[in-house]
PDB file of C-alpha atoms in Angstrom:
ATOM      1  CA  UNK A   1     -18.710  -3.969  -4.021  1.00  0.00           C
ATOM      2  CA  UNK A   2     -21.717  -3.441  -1.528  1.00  0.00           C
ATOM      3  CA  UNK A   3     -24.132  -4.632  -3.809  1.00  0.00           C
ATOM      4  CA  UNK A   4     -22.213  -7.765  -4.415  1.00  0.00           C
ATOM      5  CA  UNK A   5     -22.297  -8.511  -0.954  1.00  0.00           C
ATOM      6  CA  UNK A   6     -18.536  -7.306   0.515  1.00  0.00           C
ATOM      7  CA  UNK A   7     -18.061  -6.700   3.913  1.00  0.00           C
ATOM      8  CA  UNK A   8     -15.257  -4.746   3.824  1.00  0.00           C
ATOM      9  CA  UNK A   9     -14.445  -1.827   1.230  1.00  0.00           C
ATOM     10  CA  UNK A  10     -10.942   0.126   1.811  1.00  0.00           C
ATOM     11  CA  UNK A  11     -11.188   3.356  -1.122  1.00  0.00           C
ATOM     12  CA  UNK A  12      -8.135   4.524  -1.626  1.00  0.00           C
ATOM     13  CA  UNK A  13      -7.305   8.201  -2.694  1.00  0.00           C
ATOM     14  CA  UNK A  14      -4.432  11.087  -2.705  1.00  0.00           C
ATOM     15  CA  UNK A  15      -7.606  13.632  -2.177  1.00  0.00           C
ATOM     16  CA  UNK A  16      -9.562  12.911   0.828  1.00  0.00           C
ATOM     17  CA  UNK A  17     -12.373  14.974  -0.161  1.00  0.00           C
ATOM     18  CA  UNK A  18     -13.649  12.042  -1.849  1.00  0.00           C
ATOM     19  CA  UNK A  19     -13.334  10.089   0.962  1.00  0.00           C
ATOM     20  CA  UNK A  20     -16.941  11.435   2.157  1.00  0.00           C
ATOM     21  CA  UNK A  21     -18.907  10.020  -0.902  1.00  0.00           C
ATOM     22  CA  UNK A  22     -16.791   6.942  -0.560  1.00  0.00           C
ATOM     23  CA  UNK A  23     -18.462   5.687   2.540  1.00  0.00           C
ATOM     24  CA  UNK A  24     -21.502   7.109   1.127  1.00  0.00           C
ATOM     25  CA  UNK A  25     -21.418   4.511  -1.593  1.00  0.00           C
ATOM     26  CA  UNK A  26     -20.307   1.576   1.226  1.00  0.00           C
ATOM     27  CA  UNK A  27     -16.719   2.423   2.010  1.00  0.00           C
ATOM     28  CA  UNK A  28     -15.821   1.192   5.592  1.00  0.00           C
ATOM     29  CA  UNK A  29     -12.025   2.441   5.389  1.00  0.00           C
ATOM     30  CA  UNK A  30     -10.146   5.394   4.226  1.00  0.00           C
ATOM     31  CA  UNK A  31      -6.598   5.849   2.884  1.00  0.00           C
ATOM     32  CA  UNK A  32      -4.443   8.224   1.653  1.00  0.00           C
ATOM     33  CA  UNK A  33      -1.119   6.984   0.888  1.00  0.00           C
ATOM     34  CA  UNK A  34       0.148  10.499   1.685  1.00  0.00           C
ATOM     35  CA  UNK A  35      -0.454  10.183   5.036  1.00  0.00           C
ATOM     36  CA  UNK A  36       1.032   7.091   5.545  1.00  0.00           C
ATOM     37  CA  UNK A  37       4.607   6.432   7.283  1.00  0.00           C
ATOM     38  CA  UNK A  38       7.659   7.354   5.644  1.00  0.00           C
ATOM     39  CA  UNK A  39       8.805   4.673   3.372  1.00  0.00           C
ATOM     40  CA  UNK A  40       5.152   2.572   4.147  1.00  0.00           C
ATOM     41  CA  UNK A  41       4.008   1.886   0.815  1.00  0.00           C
ATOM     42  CA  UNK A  42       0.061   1.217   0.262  1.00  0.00           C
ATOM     43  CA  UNK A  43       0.593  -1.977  -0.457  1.00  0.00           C
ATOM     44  CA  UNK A  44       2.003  -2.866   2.651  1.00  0.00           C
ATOM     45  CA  UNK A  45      -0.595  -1.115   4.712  1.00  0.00           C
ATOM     46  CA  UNK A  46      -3.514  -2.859   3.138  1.00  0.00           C
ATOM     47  CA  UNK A  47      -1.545  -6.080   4.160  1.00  0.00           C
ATOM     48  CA  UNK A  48      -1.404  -5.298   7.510  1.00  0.00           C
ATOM     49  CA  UNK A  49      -5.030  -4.020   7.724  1.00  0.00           C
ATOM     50  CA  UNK A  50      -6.327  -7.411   6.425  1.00  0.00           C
ATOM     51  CA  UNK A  51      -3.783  -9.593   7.396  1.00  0.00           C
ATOM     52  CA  UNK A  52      -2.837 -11.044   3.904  1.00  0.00           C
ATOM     53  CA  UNK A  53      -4.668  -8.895   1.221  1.00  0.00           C
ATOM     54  CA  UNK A  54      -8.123  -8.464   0.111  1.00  0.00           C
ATOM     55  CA  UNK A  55      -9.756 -10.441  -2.269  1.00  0.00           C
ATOM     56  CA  UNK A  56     -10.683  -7.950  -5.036  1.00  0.00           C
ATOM     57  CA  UNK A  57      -9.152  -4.847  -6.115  1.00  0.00           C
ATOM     58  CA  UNK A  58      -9.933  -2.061  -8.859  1.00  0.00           C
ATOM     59  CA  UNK A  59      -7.686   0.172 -10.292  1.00  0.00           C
ATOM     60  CA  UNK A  60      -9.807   3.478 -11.509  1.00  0.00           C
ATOM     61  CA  UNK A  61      -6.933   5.480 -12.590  1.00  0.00           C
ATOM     62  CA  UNK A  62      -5.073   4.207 -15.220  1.00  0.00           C
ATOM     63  CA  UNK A  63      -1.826   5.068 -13.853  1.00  0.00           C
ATOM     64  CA  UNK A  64       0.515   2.414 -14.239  1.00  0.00           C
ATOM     65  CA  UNK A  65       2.161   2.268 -10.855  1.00  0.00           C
ATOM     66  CA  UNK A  66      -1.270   2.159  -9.178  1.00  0.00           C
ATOM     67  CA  UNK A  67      -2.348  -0.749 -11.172  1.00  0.00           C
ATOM     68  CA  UNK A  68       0.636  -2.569  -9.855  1.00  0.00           C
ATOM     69  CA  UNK A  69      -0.086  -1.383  -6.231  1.00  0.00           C
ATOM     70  CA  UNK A  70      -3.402  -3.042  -6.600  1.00  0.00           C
ATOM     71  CA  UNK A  71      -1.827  -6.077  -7.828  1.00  0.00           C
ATOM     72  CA  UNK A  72       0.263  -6.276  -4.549  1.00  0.00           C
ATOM     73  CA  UNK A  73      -3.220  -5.051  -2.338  1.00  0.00           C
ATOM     74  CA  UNK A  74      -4.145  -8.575  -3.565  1.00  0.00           C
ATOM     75  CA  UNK A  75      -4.358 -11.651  -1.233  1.00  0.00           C
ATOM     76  CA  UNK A  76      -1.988 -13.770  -2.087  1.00  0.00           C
ATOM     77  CA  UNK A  77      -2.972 -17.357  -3.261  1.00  0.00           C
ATOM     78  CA  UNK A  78      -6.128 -16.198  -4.665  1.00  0.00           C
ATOM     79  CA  UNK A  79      -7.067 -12.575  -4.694  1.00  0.00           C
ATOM     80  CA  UNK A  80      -7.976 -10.700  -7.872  1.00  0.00           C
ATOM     81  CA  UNK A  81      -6.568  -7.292  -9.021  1.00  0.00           C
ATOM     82  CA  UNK A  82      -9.021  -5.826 -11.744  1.00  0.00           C
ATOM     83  CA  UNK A  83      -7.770  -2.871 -14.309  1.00  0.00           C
ATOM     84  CA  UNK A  84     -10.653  -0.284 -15.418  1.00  0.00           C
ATOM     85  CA  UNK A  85      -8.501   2.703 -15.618  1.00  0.00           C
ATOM     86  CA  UNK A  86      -7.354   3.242 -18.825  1.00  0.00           C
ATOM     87  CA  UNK A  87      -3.462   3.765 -19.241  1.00  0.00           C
ATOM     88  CA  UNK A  88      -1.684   6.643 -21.521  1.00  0.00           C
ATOM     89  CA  UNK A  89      -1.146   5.808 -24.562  1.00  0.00           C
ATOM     90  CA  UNK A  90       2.485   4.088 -24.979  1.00  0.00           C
ATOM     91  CA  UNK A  91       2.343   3.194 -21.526  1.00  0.00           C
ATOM     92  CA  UNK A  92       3.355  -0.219 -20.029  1.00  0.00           C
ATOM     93  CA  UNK A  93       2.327  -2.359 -16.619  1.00  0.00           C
ATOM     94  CA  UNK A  94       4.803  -4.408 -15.282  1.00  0.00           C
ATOM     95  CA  UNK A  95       5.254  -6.746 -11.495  1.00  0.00           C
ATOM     96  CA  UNK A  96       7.818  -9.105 -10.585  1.00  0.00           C
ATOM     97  CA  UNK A  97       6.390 -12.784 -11.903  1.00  0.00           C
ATOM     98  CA  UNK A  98       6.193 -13.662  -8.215  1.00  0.00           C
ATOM     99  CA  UNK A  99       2.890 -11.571  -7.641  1.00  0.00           C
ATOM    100  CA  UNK A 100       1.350 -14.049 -10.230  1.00  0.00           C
ATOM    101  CA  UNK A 101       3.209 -17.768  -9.157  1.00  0.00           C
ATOM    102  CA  UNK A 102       1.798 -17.151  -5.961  1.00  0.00           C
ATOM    103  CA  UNK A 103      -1.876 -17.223  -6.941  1.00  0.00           C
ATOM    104  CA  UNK A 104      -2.786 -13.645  -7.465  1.00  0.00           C
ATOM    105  CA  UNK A 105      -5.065 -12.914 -10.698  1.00  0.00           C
ATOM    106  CA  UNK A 106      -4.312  -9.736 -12.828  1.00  0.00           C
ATOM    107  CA  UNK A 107      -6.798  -8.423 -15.512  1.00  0.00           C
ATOM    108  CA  UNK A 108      -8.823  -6.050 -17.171  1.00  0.00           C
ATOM    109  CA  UNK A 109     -12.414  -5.024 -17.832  1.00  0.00           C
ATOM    110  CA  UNK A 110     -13.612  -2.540 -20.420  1.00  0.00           C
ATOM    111  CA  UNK A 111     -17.086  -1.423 -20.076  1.00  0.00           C
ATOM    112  CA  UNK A 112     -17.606  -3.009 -16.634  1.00  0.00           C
ATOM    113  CA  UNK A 113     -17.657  -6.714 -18.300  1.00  0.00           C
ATOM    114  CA  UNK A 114     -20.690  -5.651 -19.932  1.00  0.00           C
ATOM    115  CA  UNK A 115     -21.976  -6.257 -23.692  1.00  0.00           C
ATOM    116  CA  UNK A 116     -22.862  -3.005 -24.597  1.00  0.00           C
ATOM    117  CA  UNK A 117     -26.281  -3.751 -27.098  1.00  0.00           C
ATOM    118  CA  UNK A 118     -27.807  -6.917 -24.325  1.00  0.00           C
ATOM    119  CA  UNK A 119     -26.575  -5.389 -21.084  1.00  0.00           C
ATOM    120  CA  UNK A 120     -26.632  -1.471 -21.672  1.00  0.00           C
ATOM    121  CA  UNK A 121     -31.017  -1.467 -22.030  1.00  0.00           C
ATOM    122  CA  UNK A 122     -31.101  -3.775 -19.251  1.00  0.00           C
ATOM    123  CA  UNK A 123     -28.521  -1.755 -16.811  1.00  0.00           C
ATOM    124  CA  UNK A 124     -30.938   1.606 -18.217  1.00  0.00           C
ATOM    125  CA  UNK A 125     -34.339  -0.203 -17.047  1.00  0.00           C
ATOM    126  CA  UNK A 126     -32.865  -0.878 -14.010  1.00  0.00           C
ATOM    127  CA  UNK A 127     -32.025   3.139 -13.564  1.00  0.00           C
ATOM    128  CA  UNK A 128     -35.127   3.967 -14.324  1.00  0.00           C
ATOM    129  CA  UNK A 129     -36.689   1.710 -11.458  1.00  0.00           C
ATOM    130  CA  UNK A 130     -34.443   3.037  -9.289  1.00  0.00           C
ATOM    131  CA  UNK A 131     -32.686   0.073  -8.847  1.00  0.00           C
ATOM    132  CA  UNK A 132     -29.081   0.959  -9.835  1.00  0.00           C
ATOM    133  CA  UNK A 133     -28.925   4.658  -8.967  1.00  0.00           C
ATOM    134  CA  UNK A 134     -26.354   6.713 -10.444  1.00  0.00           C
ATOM    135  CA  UNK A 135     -27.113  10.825  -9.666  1.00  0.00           C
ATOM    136  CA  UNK A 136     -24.685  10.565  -6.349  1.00  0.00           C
ATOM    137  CA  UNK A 137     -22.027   9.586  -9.229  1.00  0.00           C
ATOM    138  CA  UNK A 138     -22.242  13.006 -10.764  1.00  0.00           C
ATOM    139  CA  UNK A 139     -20.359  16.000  -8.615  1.00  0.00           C
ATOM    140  CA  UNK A 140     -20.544  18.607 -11.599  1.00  0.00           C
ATOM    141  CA  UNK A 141     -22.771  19.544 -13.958  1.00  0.00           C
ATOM    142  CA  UNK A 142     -22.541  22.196 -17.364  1.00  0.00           C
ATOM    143  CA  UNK A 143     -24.283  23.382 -19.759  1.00  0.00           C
ATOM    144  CA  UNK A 144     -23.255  24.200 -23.165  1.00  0.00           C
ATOM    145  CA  UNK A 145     -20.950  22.399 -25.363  1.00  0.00           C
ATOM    146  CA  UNK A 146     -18.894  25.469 -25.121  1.00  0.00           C
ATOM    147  CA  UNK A 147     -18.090  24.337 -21.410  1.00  0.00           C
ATOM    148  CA  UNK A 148     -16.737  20.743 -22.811  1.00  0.00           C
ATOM    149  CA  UNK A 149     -13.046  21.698 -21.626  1.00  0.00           C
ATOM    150  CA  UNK A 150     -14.120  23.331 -18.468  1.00  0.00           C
ATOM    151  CA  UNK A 151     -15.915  19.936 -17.617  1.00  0.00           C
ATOM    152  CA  UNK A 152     -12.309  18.264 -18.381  1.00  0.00           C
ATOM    153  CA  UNK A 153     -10.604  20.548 -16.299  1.00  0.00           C
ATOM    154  CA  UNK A 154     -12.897  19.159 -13.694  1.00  0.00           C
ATOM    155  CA  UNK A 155     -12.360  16.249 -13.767  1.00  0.00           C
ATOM    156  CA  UNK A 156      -8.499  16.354 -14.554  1.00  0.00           C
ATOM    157  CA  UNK A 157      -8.128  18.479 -11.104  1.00  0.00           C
ATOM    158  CA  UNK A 158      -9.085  15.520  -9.170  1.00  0.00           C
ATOM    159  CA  UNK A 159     -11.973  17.057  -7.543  1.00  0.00           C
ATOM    160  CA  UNK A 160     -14.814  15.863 -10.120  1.00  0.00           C
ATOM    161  CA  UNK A 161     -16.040  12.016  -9.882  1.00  0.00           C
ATOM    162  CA  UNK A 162     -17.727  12.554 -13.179  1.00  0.00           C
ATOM    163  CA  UNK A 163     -19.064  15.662 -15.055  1.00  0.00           C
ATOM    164  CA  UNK A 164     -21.846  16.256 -17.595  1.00  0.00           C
ATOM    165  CA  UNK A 165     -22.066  18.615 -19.887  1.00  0.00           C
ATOM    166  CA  UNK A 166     -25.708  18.939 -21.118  1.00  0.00           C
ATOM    167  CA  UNK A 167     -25.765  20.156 -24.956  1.00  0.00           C
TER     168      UNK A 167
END
């Protein structure tokens, strides 16, 4: 979102430890829907904070009720509400037809939009120039393929933006 120019970025998060390498990556606000209100839901915080929605929003966690929060994060007439998380297996998304009449976009992205044999060498190059860094993206590190599940565990605890495990 920085690189494409945003002026505002509100990261939203149940573990604030992550809230750190948020701004670190161009954050400028911080929520926890934990430590919101009584009976506030997200979605009506981020209203209030921008006064009608924001313009984009990414769901990174493919649970189904966050997807729809970000959905209803979205300005209304013409914001867009993006899906990258995958859901489990079996499981469905679902909003009153209203949050679409009303102007909002809903869809998905696989990849990051990106064609995997043009764009992938292209997105590498641009690594290795230092152009598109992604080491800050990487919290935990193992080695072994014997520590495959303990990398999982990781990441599954909620502490871990991503893991590698070297082989």
């Amino acid at each position: 979102a920085k690189t494409a120019g945003a002026s505002r970025i509100i990261a939203i998060d149940v573990n604030p430890s992550k809230f750190d390498a948020a701004k670190s990556l161009g954050a400028t606000d911080c929520v926890n829907p934990k430590d919101l209100p009584e009976g506030k839901s997200v979605q009506s915080h981020i209203v209030s904070m921008t006064q009608w929605g924001c313009d984009y929003t990414f769901d990174c966690t493919g649970n189904t009720e966050v997807m729809r929060s970000a959905l209803e994060c979205a300005h209304r007439g013409w914001g867009t509400s993006c899906i990258i998380g995958v859901a489990a297996s079996g499981h469905e998304i679902s909003t009153r037809p209203f949050q679409l009449v009303t102007g909002r976009v809903w869809k998905g992205t696989a990849f990051g939009g990106f064609k995997s044999r043009k764009d992938v060498p292209i997105l590498v190059e641009r690594n290795l120039k230092g152009e598109i860094p992604v080491k800050h993206f990487i919290s935990h590190r193992f080695d072994g393929v014997d520590k495959t599940n303990d990398a999982i565990d990781a990441l599954h605890a909620g502490d871990c933006l991503r893991a590698v495990v070297k082989y």
